[in-house]
Coordinates of C-alpha atoms in Angstrom, one line a residue:
M174 CA 46.6 79.2 42.1
T175 CA 45.4 77.5 39.0
P176 CA 45.2 79.9 36.1
A177 CA 41.7 80.6 34.7
R178 CA 40.9 78.8 31.5
P179 CA 40.8 81.1 28.5
A180 CA 37.4 82.2 27.2
P181 CA 36.1 79.8 24.5
T182 CA 36.2 81.1 21.0
P183 CA 33.6 79.6 18.5
P184 CA 34.5 79.1 14.9
P185 CA 33.3 82.0 12.7
D186 CA 30.7 80.0 10.9
L187 CA 29.3 78.2 14.0
W188 CA 25.9 80.0 13.9
D189 CA 25.5 79.2 10.1
R190 CA 26.1 75.5 10.5
P191 CA 22.9 73.6 9.7
E192 CA 22.5 71.9 13.1
M193 CA 23.1 75.1 15.0
A194 CA 20.8 77.1 12.7
K195 CA 18.0 74.6 13.3
A196 CA 18.5 74.7 17.1
L197 CA 18.4 78.5 17.1
A198 CA 15.3 78.6 14.9
D199 CA 13.6 76.1 17.3
R200 CA 14.9 78.2 20.3
D201 CA 16.2 74.9 21.7
M202 CA 18.9 76.3 24.0
G203 CA 19.8 72.9 25.3
Q204 CA 20.9 71.8 21.8
V205 CA 22.5 75.2 21.3
L206 CA 24.7 74.7 24.4
K207 CA 25.6 71.1 23.4
I208 CA 26.7 72.2 19.9
Y209 CA 28.6 75.2 21.4
Q210 CA 30.4 72.9 23.8
R211 CA 31.3 70.4 21.1
W212 CA 33.0 73.1 18.9
T213 CA 34.6 75.2 21.7
G214 CA 35.3 72.8 24.6
A215 CA 33.5 75.2 27.0
S216 CA 32.8 73.9 30.4
Q217 CA 29.4 74.4 32.1
T218 CA 31.1 76.8 34.6
Q219 CA 32.4 78.9 31.7
L220 CA 29.0 78.9 30.0
A221 CA 27.4 80.0 33.3
R222 CA 29.8 82.8 33.7
M223 CA 29.4 84.0 30.0
V224 CA 25.6 83.9 30.2
N225 CA 25.5 85.3 33.8
V226 CA 23.4 82.5 35.3
G227 CA 24.0 79.7 37.9
Q228 CA 25.8 76.6 36.8
P229 CA 22.9 74.4 37.9
T230 CA 20.8 76.3 35.3
I231 CA 23.2 75.5 32.5
S232 CA 23.3 71.9 33.6
G233 CA 19.5 71.6 33.7
V234 CA 19.1 73.2 30.3
I235 CA 21.7 70.9 28.7
Q236 CA 20.0 67.8 30.2
G237 CA 16.6 68.9 29.1
K238 CA 15.3 69.3 32.7
R239 CA 14.9 73.1 32.4
R240 CA 13.4 75.1 29.6
V241 CA 14.5 78.6 28.6
E242 CA 11.3 80.5 28.2
S243 CA 12.0 84.0 29.4
L244 CA 12.7 86.9 27.0
S245 CA 15.3 88.2 29.5
L246 CA 17.1 84.9 29.5
F247 CA 17.1 84.6 25.7
E248 CA 18.7 88.1 25.8
R249 CA 21.4 86.9 28.2
F250 CA 22.2 83.9 26.0
A251 CA 22.5 86.1 22.9
S252 CA 24.7 88.6 24.6
G253 CA 26.9 86.1 26.5
L254 CA 27.5 83.7 23.7
G255 CA 27.6 86.2 20.8
I256 CA 24.6 84.7 19.1
P257 CA 23.2 86.9 16.3
R258 CA 20.0 88.2 17.8
A259 CA 17.9 87.7 14.7
R260 CA 18.6 84.0 14.9
L261 CA 16.6 83.9 18.2
G262 CA 13.8 86.2 16.9
L263 CA 15.1 89.1 19.0
S264 CA 15.0 92.7 17.7
D265 CA 18.3 94.4 17.1
N266 CA 18.1 96.7 20.1
G267 CA 21.5 95.9 21.4
P268 CA 22.3 93.1 23.9
L269 CA 21.9 93.3 27.6
P270 CA 25.2 93.8 29.6
S271 CA 27.0 90.5 30.1
A272 CA 28.8 89.4 33.2
P273 CA 32.3 90.9 33.9
A274 CA 35.1 88.7 32.7
N275 CA 36.5 88.5 36.3
A276 CA 33.2 87.7 37.9
S277 CA 33.8 85.4 40.8
A278 CA 30.3 83.8 40.8
P279 CA 27.5 83.8 38.3
S280 CA 24.3 85.6 39.0
P281 CA 20.9 84.1 39.4
A282 CA 18.9 82.7 36.5
V283 CA 15.9 84.6 35.1
G284 CA 12.8 82.9 33.9
V285 CA 13.7 79.2 33.9
S286 CA 11.2 76.5 34.6
S287 CA 12.1 73.0 35.8
D288 CA 10.4 69.7 35.2
S289 CA 11.5 68.6 38.7
A290 CA 11.2 70.9 41.6
D291 CA 13.5 68.7 43.7
E292 CA 16.4 69.5 41.4
R293 CA 16.0 73.3 41.7
D294 CA 19.0 74.9 43.4
D295 CA 17.2 77.9 45.1
A296 CA 20.5 79.4 46.3
Q297 CA 21.7 79.6 42.7
V298 CA 18.4 80.1 40.9
P299 CA 16.1 82.6 42.7
A300 CA 13.4 84.9 41.3
G301 CA 13.3 86.0 37.6
D302 CA 10.8 88.1 35.7
I303 CA 7.1 88.3 35.2
E304 CA 6.6 88.7 31.5
D305 CA 3.9 89.5 29.1
R306 CA 4.6 87.0 26.4
R307 CA 1.8 88.6 24.4
L308 CA -0.2 91.8 25.1
T309 CA -3.1 92.8 22.8
I310 CA -5.1 96.0 23.2
D311 CA -8.3 96.3 21.2
I312 CA -9.7 99.8 21.1
E313 CA -13.2 100.4 19.6
V314 CA -14.2 104.0 19.2
A315 CA -17.8 104.9 18.4
E316 CA -18.5 107.8 16.0
D317 CA -19.1 110.1 18.9
G318 CA -15.8 109.2 20.6
W319 CA -16.9 106.8 23.3
A320 CA -14.5 103.9 23.6
T321 CA -14.3 100.3 24.6
L322 CA -10.9 99.0 25.6
T323 CA -10.1 95.3 25.8
Y324 CA -6.8 94.1 27.2
Q325 CA -5.7 90.5 26.7
R326 CA -2.4 89.1 27.8
E327 CA -0.5 85.8 28.1
L328 CA 1.3 86.3 31.4
Y329 CA 4.3 84.2 32.3
N330 CA 5.6 83.8 35.9
G331 CA 9.3 83.5 35.8
T332 CA 9.7 84.2 39.5
A333 CA 10.1 81.8 42.4
T334 CA 6.7 82.7 44.0
P335 CA 3.1 82.3 42.9
L336 CA 1.5 85.3 41.1
T337 CA -1.8 86.3 42.5
R338 CA -2.2 89.9 41.6
L339 CA -1.4 92.3 38.7
S340 CA -1.7 96.1 39.2
Q341 CA -3.0 98.2 36.4
E342 CA -4.0 101.8 35.6
L343 CA -6.2 103.5 33.0
W344 CA -6.6 107.2 32.2
F345 CA -8.9 109.1 29.8
E346 CA -9.1 112.9 29.1
T347 CA -13.0 112.6 29.2
T348 CA -15.2 110.2 31.1
N349 CA -18.8 109.9 32.1
G350 CA -17.9 109.0 35.7
P351 CA -15.5 106.3 37.1
L352 CA -14.3 104.0 34.4
K353 CA -16.2 100.7 34.2
I354 CA -13.9 97.7 34.3
E355 CA -14.9 94.0 34.1
P356 CA -12.8 90.8 33.8
L357 CA -12.9 88.7 30.7
P358 CA -13.6 85.0 30.8
S359 CA -10.3 83.0 30.9
P360 CA -9.9 79.3 29.9
D361 CA -7.9 78.4 33.1
R362 CA -8.2 81.3 35.6
N363 CA -10.8 83.4 37.4
V364 CA -10.1 87.1 37.6
L365 CA -11.6 89.6 40.0
I366 CA -11.1 93.4 39.6
Q367 CA -10.1 95.1 42.8
R368 CA -10.6 98.9 42.7
I369 CA -7.7 100.7 44.4
H370 CA -8.2 104.4 43.7
D371 CA -10.7 106.2 41.3
T372 CA -10.8 109.8 40.1
P373 CA -13.2 111.0 37.4
L374 CA -10.4 110.5 34.8
N375 CA -8.2 107.8 36.3
A376 CA -8.6 104.3 37.6
R377 CA -6.0 102.3 39.6
F378 CA -7.0 98.7 40.1
A379 CA -5.6 95.2 40.3
C380 CA -6.5 91.9 38.6
Q381 CA -6.7 89.2 41.3
I382 CA -5.9 85.8 39.8
F383 CA -7.4 82.5 41.0
P384 CA -5.8 80.1 41.1
A385 CA -2.4 81.7 41.3
I386 CA 0.0 81.4 38.4
Q387 CA 2.7 79.2 39.7
P388 CA 6.4 79.6 38.9
G389 CA 7.1 78.5 35.4
E390 CA 3.4 78.7 34.4
S391 CA 1.7 81.1 32.0
A392 CA -2.0 82.0 31.8
E393 CA -4.4 84.1 29.7
I394 CA -6.1 87.0 31.5
G395 CA -7.9 90.0 30.3
Y396 CA -10.3 92.8 31.1
R397 CA -12.6 95.3 29.4
S398 CA -13.1 99.0 30.2
T399 CA -15.8 101.4 29.1
G400 CA -16.7 105.0 30.0
G401 CA -13.8 106.8 28.4
R402 CA -14.1 109.2 25.4
F403 CA -11.7 110.5 22.8
V404 CA -12.6 114.2 22.1
Y405 CA -9.6 116.4 21.3
D406 CA -6.5 114.2 21.4
H407 CA -6.7 111.0 19.5
Y408 CA -3.9 108.9 20.9
W409 CA -3.1 105.9 23.2
R410 CA 0.1 105.6 25.1
Q411 CA 0.9 102.3 26.8
A412 CA 3.6 102.1 29.4
I413 CA 5.6 98.8 29.4
P414 CA 6.3 97.8 33.0
R415 CA 7.7 94.3 32.3
P416 CA 9.4 92.4 29.4
T417 CA 6.9 92.0 26.6
G418 CA 7.5 89.6 23.7
L419 CA 4.7 90.6 21.4
F420 CA 2.7 93.9 21.7
V421 CA -0.3 94.7 19.5
I422 CA -2.7 97.6 19.4
R423 CA -5.8 97.1 17.2
L424 CA -8.1 100.1 16.8
R425 CA -11.4 100.5 15.0
H426 CA -12.8 104.1 14.7
H427 CA -16.4 103.9 13.6
G428 CA -17.8 106.5 11.2
V429 CA -14.3 107.6 10.0
T430 CA -13.3 106.8 6.4
T431 CA -10.3 109.2 6.0
L432 CA -7.4 110.0 8.3
A433 CA -5.5 113.3 8.5
R434 CA -2.7 111.7 10.6
C435 CA -1.6 108.3 11.7
S436 CA 1.8 107.7 13.4
A437 CA 3.4 105.6 16.1
S438 CA 6.5 106.0 18.4
E439 CA 8.4 103.9 20.8
D440 CA 10.1 105.3 23.9
K441 CA 13.4 103.5 24.8
P442 CA 14.4 102.7 28.4
D443 CA 17.0 105.6 28.2
G444 CA 14.2 108.1 27.4
S445 CA 14.9 108.5 23.7
E446 CA 12.1 108.1 21.2
I447 CA 12.1 106.3 17.9
S448 CA 9.5 106.0 15.1
A449 CA 7.4 102.9 15.1
T450 CA 5.6 103.8 11.9
E451 CA 7.3 100.9 10.0
S452 CA 5.1 98.4 12.0
L453 CA 1.9 100.4 11.6
S454 CA -0.9 99.8 9.1
W455 CA -4.4 101.1 8.5
D456 CA -7.2 100.4 6.2
R457 CA -10.9 101.2 5.5
D458 CA -13.6 98.7 6.5
G459 CA -16.9 100.0 5.3
D460 CA -17.5 103.2 7.2
D461 CA -14.7 102.5 9.7
V462 CA -11.0 103.0 9.9
V463 CA -9.0 100.0 11.2
I464 CA -5.4 100.6 12.5
E465 CA -2.9 98.0 13.8
L466 CA 0.4 98.5 15.4
T467 CA 2.8 95.7 16.3
R468 CA 6.0 95.8 18.3
R469 CA 8.3 93.0 19.6
D470 CA 10.7 92.4 22.4
L471 CA 9.9 95.5 24.6
R472 CA 11.6 96.1 27.9
P473 CA 10.6 97.7 31.2
N474 CA 10.5 101.5 31.2
Q475 CA 9.5 101.7 27.6
A476 CA 6.3 103.0 26.2
V477 CA 4.5 102.8 22.9
T478 CA 2.2 105.6 21.5
L479 CA -0.3 105.4 18.7
R480 CA -1.7 108.7 17.3
W481 CA -4.4 109.2 14.7
D482 CA -6.7 112.0 13.7
R483 CA -9.8 112.0 11.5
A484 CA -9.9 114.2 8.5
H485 CA -12.3 117.2 9.1
A486 CA -14.4 118.6 6.3
S487 CA -13.1 122.0 5.1
T488 CA -15.4 125.0 5.4

């Protein structure tokens, strides 16, 4: 039996070399792999095992026939090759688990698009992730608490099948009946709202997408909801069901000029909670308060919560 080649060891300053620093800043993983190979002598099979993807994926990325676009796959490259996460614009939340050193075969790729469908090796590169590359929630609260919610997202299909439907759920503590939900105009898709289950406080529904978002494509979709009211508890908690690159909540509360409280938190996948106040800002705009919260590189099973409370006049 031929002994396995030792794992490649990059020079300590590899990530600081100008050509590598530029490739990382551009998120050009094909160039990153070429430079890594030049300085370490790593084979494509070794790279595939380190990153935990199929060898055809590594070959396609190096040849420029496949593009790394998925947050999950950027995470794998950073973890497997030891790339400083900040160089790829990733938050320092810790790397994803890499493949075992004695793995006999690499796992499937996640979130890779190909310029040539004929060159896709489906046995090696099956489904990946559906991702929110960008998710923005605009919350406009009237002085009496009635709210308008606007969800807008750039949705990326990293799977091997067309995406035709996206399940959603909304909940309010106070409503004036079933929540009203309408799709927003999209530059390249038509969206229909399919009601699944309604209660006075909760709405489960799906966004039906026409035409379907094909594998490797992304599209802008959105919807608006009215009929919910903030009365006692002023907060919004958003569950994160899929990888999310950029997450933004923008809130405008009319008729409020002073806040008694403003805070934010992020739930981690393991159930722990950390403060997100460092990425929170608020300001006055005439007779309104405007709050903005930004988070990056969120993973499934996380949640983000924004809390605010208007100052009440003392008696």
